[in-house]
mmCIF file of C-alpha atoms in Angstrom:
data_model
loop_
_atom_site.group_PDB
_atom_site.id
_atom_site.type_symbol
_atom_site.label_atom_id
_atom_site.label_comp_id
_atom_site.label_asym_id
_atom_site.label_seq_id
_atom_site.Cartn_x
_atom_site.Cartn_y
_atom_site.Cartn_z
ATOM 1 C CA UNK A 109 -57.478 44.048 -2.179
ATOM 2 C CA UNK A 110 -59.853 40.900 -3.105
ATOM 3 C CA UNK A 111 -59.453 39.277 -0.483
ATOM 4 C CA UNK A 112 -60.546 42.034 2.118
ATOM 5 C CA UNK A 113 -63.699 42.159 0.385
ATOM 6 C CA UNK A 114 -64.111 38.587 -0.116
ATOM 7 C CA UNK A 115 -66.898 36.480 1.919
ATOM 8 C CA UNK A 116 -65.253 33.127 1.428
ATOM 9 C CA UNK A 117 -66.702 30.744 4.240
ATOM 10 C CA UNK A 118 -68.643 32.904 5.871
ATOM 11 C CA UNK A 119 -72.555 32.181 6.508
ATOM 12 C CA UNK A 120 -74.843 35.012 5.608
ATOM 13 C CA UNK A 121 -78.709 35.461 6.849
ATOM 14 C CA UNK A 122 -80.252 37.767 4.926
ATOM 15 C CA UNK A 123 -84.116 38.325 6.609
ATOM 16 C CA UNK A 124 -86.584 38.551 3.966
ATOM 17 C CA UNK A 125 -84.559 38.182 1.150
ATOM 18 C CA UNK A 126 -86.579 35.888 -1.312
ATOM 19 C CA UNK A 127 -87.018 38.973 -4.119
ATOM 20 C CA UNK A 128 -86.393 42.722 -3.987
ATOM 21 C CA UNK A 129 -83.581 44.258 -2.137
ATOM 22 C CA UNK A 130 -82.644 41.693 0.246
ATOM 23 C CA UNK A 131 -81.994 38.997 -2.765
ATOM 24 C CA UNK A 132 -80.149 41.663 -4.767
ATOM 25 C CA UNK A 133 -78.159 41.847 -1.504
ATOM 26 C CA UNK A 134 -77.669 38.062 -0.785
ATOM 27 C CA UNK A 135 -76.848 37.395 -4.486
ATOM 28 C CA UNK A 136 -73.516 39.669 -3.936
ATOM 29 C CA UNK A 137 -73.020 37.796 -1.185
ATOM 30 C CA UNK A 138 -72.808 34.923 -2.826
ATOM 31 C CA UNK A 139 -70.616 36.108 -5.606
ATOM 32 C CA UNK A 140 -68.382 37.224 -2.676
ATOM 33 C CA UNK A 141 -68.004 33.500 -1.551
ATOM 34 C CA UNK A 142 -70.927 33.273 1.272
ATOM 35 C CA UNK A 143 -73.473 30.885 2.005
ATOM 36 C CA UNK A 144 -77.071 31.932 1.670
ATOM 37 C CA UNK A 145 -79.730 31.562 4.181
ATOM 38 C CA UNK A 146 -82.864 33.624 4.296
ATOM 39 C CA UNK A 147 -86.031 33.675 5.668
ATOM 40 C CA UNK A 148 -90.431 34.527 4.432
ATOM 41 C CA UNK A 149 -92.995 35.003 6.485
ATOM 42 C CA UNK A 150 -94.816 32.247 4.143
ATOM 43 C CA UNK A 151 -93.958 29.061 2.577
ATOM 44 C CA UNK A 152 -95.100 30.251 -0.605
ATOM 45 C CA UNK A 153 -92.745 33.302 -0.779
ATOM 46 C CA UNK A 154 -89.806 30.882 0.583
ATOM 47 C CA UNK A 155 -90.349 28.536 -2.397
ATOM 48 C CA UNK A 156 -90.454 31.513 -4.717
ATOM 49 C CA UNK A 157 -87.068 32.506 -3.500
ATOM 50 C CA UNK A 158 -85.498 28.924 -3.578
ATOM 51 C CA UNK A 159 -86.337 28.984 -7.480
ATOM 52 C CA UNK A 160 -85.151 32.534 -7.847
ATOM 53 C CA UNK A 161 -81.723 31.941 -6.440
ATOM 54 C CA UNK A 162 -81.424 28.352 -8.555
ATOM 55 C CA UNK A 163 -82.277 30.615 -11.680
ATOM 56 C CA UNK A 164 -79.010 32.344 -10.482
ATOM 57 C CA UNK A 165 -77.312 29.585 -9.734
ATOM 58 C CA UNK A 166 -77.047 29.923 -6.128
ATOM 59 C CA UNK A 167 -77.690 27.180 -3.456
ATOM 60 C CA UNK A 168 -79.152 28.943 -0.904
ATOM 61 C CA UNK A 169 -81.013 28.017 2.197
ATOM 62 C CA UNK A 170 -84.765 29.054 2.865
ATOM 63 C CA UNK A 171 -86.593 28.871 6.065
ATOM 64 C CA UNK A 172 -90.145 30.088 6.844
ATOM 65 C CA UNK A 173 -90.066 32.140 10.036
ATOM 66 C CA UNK A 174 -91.496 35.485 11.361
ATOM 67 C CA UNK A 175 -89.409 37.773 12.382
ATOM 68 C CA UNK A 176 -91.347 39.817 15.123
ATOM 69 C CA UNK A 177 -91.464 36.207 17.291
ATOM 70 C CA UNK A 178 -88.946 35.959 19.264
ATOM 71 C CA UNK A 179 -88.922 32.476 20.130
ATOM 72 C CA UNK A 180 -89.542 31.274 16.334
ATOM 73 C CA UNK A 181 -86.534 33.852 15.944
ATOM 74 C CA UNK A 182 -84.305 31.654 18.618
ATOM 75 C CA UNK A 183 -85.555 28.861 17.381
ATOM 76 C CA UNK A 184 -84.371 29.472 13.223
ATOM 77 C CA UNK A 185 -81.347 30.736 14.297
ATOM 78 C CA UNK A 186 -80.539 27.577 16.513
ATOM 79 C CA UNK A 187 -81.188 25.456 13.584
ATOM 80 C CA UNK A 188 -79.380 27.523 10.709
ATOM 81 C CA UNK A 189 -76.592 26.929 13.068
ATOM 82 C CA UNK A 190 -76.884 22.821 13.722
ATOM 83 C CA UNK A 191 -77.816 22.523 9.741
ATOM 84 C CA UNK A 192 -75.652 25.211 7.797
ATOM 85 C CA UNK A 193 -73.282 26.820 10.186
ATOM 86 C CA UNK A 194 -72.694 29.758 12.399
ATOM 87 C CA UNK A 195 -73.764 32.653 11.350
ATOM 88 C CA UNK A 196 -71.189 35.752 10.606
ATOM 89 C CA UNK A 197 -73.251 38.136 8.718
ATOM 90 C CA UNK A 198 -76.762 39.609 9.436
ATOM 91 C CA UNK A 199 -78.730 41.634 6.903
ATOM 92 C CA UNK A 200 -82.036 42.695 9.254
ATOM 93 C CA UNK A 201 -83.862 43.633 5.128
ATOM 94 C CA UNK A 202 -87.390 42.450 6.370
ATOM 95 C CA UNK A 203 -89.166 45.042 6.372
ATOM 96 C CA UNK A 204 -92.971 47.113 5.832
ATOM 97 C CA UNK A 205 -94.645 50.274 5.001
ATOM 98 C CA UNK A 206 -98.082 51.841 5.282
ATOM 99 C CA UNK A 207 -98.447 55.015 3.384
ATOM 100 C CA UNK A 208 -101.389 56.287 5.634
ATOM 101 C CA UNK A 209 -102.098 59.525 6.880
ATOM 102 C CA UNK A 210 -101.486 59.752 10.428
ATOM 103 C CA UNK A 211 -104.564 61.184 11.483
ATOM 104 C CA UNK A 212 -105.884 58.172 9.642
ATOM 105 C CA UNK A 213 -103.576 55.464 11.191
ATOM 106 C CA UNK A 214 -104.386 53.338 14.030
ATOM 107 C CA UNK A 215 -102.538 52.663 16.467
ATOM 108 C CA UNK A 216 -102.770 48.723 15.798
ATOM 109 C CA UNK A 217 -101.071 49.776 12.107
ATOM 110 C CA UNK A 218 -98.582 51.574 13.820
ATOM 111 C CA UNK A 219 -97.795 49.255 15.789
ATOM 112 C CA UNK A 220 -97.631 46.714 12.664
ATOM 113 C CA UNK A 221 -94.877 48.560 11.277
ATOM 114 C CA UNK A 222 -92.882 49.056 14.140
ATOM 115 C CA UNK A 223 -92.912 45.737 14.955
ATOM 116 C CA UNK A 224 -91.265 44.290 11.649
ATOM 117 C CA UNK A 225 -89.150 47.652 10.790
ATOM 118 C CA UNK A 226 -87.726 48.167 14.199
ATOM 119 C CA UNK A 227 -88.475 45.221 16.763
ATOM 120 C CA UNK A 228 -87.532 42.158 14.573
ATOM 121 C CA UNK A 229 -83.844 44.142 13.670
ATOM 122 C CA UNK A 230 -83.881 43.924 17.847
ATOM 123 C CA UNK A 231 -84.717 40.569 18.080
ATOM 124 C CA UNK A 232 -82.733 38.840 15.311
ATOM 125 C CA UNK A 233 -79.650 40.981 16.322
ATOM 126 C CA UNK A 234 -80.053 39.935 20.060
ATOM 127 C CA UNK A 235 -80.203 36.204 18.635
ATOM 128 C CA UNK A 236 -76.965 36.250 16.707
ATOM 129 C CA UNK A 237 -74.964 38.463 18.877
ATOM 130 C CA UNK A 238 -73.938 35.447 21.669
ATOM 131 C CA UNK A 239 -72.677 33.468 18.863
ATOM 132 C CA UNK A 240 -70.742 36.588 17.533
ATOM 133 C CA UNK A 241 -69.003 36.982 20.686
ATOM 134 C CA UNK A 242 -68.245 33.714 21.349
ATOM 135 C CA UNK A 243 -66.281 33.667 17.870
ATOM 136 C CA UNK A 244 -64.462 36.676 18.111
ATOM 137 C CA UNK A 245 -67.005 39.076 15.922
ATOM 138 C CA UNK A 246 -69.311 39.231 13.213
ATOM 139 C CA UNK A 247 -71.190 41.779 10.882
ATOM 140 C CA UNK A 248 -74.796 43.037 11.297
ATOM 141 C CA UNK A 249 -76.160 45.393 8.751
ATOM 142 C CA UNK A 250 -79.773 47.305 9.237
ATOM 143 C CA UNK A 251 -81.832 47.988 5.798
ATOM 144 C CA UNK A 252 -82.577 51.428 7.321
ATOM 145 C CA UNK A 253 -83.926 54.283 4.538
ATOM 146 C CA UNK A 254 -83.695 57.999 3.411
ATOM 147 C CA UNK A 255 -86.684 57.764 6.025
ATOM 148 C CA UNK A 256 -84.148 57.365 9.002
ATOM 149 C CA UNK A 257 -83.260 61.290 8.214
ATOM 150 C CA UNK A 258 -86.189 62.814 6.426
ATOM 151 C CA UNK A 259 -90.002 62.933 7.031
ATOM 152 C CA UNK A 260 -92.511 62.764 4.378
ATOM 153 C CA UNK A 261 -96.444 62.729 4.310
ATOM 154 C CA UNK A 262 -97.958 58.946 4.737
ATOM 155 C CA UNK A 263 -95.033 57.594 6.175
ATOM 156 C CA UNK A 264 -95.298 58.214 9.925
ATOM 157 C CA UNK A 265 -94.820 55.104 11.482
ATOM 158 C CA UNK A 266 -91.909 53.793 8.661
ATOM 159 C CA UNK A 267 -89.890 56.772 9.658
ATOM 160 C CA UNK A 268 -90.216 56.524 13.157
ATOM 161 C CA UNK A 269 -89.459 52.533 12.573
ATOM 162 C CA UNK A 270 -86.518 53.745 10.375
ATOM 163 C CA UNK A 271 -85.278 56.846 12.473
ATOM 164 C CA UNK A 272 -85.067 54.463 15.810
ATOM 165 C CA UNK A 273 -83.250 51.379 13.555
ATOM 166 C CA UNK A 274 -80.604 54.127 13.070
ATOM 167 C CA UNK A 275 -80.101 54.950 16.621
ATOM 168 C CA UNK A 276 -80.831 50.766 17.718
ATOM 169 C CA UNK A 277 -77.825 50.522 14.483
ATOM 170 C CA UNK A 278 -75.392 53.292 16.747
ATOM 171 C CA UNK A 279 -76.410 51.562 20.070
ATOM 172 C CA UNK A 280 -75.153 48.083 18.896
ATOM 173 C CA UNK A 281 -72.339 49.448 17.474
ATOM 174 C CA UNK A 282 -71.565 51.017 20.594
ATOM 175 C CA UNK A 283 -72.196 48.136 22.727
ATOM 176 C CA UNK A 284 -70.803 45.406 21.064
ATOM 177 C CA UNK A 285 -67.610 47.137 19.361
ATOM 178 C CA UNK A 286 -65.305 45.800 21.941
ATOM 179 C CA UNK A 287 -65.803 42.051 20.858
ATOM 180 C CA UNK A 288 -65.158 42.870 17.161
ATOM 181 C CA UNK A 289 -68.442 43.236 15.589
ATOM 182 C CA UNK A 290 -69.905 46.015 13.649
ATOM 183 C CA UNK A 291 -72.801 46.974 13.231
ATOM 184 C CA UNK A 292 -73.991 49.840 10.393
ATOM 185 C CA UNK A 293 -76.809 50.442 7.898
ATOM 186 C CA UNK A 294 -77.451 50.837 4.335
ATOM 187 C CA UNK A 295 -80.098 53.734 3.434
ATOM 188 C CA UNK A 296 -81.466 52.874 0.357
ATOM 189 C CA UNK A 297 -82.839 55.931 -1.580
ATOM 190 C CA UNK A 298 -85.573 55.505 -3.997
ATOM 191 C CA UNK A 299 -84.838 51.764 -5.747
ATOM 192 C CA UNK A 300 -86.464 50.495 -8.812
ATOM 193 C CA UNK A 301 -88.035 47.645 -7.978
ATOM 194 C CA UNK A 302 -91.488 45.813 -9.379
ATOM 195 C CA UNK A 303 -93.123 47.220 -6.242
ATOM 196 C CA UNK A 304 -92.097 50.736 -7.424
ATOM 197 C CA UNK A 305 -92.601 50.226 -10.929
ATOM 198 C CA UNK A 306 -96.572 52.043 -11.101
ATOM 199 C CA UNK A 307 -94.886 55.079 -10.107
ATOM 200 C CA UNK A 308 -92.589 54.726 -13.404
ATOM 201 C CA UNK A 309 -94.653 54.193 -15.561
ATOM 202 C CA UNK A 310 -95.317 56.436 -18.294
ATOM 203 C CA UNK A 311 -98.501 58.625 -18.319
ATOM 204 C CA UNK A 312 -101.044 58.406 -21.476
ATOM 205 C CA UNK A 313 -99.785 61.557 -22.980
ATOM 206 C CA UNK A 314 -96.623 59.993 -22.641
ATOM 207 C CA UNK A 315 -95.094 62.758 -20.014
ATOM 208 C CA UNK A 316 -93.575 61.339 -17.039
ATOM 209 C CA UNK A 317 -95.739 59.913 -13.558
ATOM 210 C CA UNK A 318 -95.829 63.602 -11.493
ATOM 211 C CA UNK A 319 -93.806 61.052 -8.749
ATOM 212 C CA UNK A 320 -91.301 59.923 -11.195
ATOM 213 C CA UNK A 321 -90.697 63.447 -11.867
ATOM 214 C CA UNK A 322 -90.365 64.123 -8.344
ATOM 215 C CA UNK A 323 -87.555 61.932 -7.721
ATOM 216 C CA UNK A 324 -85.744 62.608 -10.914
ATOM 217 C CA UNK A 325 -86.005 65.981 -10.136
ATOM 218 C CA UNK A 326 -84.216 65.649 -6.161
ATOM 219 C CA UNK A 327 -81.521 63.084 -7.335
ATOM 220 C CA UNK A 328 -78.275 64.607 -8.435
ATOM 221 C CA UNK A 329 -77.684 61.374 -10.030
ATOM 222 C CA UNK A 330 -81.352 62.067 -11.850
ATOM 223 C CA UNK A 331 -82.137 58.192 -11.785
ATOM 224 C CA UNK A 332 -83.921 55.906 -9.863
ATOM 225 C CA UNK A 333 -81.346 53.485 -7.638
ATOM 226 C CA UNK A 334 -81.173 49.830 -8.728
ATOM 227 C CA UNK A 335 -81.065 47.228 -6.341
ATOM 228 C CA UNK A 336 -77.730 46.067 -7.963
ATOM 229 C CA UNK A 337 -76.141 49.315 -6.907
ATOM 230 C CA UNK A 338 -76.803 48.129 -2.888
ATOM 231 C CA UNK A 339 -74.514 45.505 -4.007
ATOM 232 C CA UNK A 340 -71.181 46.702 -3.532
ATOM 233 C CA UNK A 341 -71.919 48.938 -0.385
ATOM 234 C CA UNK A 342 -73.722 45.672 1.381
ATOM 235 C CA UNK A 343 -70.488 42.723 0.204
ATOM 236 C CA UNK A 344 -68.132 46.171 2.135
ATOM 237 C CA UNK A 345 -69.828 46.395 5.202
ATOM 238 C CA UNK A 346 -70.073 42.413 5.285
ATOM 239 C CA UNK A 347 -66.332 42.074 4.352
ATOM 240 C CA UNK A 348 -63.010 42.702 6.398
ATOM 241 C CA UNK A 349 -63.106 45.951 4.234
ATOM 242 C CA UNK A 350 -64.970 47.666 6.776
ATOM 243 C CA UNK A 351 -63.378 45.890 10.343
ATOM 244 C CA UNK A 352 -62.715 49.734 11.179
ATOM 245 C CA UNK A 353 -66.117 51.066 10.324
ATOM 246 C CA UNK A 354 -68.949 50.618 12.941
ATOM 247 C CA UNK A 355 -71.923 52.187 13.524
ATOM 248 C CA UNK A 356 -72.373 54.047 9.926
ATOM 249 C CA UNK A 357 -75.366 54.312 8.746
ATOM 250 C CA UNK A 358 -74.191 54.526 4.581
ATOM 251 C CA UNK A 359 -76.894 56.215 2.055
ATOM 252 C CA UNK A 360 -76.841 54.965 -1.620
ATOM 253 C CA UNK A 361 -79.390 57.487 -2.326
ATOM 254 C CA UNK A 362 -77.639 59.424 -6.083
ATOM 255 C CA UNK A 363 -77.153 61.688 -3.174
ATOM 256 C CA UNK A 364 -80.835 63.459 -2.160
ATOM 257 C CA UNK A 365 -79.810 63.573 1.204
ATOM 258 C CA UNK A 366 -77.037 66.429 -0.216
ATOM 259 C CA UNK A 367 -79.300 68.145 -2.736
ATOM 260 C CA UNK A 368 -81.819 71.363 -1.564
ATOM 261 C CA UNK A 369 -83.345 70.362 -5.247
ATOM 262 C CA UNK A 370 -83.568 72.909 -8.003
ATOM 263 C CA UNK A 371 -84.843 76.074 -7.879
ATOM 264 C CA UNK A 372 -88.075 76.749 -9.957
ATOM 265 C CA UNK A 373 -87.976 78.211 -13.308
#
């Protein structure tokens, strides 16, 4: 059984992945036996990441590049390939929200998001695919959300970003399933993470944050996710583990997606 799950010699890129969910992602990777490579909009963030993984004591390999360009897209992938290797696993994590009203939003905002949540998974899936077919397969996996199923106030443009990377997730899937790659998603539920961790913290009268509550409240598993527990789902859907599985879009959510929620007392 370890070595259907193992990652042994395989390159991974992992977009975005210099903190959060995407490093927690590429750091199971590595365990598994692949080689790193991510990307950051920003130098900065890319040197943040380098030192991050070291901490771990992972060599990985960091390259500045945005994903919504296609050519600077083309261009990182052609030289991840000449100076690390082909790529066989893509993790399209990059990824932004605007918690807006919609009657609020402009259009240039929505835009913004659909851009990086659901036009750079296009783009750096079209770049890697060639090279996937040429070698007989490969794995793609789209960060999509609880927000590829559900709508919530604020979040009009992430869902619609996250509802189409879902269908975009299928269409590859569908497309591309006859030369041996697959293509699926992880839906992440609600993940404690430092970005997340206001909405944790406890109030002055020491009761719970009303959103804390919330989510306890609609999670059978009555916890926030951690990004460790995207860790075993994202090393199966990158492994041979999953060679039969292909355009699945998997939830590690403590299962809200199953729960109506308790009734009121």
């Amino acid at each position: 059984m370890e070595s259907i799950f193992s990652l042994k010699g395989k390159v991974a890129l992992i977009t975005g992945a210099s903190y959060g969910i995407g490093f927690a992602i590429a750091k199971a990777f590595a365990k598994a036996g692949a080689t790193i490579v991510f990307n950051d909009i920003k130098q900065e963030l890319v040197d943040k990441g380098l030192a991050s993984y070291k901490e771990e004591g992972i060599k990985a390999h960091g390259y500045v590049c945005d994903v919504t360009d296609e050519n600077a897209v083309n261009a990182l992938v052609e030289k991840i390939e000449n100076e690390v290797g082909k790529i066989d696993i893509l993790v399209n994590n990059a990824g932004i929200i605007k918690r807006i009203p919609m009657h609020e939003m402009s259009a240039a905002e929505f835009r913004q998001v659909i851009d990086v949540d659901l036009n750079a998974p296009f783009i750096c899936s079209k770049a890697v695919i060639p090279s996937m077919i040429k070698r007989g397969g490969g794995k793609i996996i789209n960060i999509c959300s609880m927000m590829s199923e559900l709508g919530r106030e604020t979040v009009s443009a992430y869902a619609a970003a996250k509802g189409g990377l879902k269908m975009l997730t299928r269409n590859i899937a569908s497309e591309y399933g006859e030369y041996n790659i697959q293509c699926n998603g992880i839906g992440p539920g609600y993940i404690a993470t430092p970005q997340t961790a206001p909405l944790r913290e406890l109030q002055p009268d020491g009761s719970r944050h009303p959103f804390d509550s919330f989510i306890i409240a609609k999670t059978p598993a009555a916890r926030w996710g951690t990004p460790e527990d995207l860790a075993g789902p994202a090393v199966f859907l990158a492994s041979d583990a999953s060679n039969f599985v292909n355009g699945h879009v998997l939830y590690v959510d403590g299962g809200i997606l199953a729960y109506i929620g308790k009734q009121p007392k």
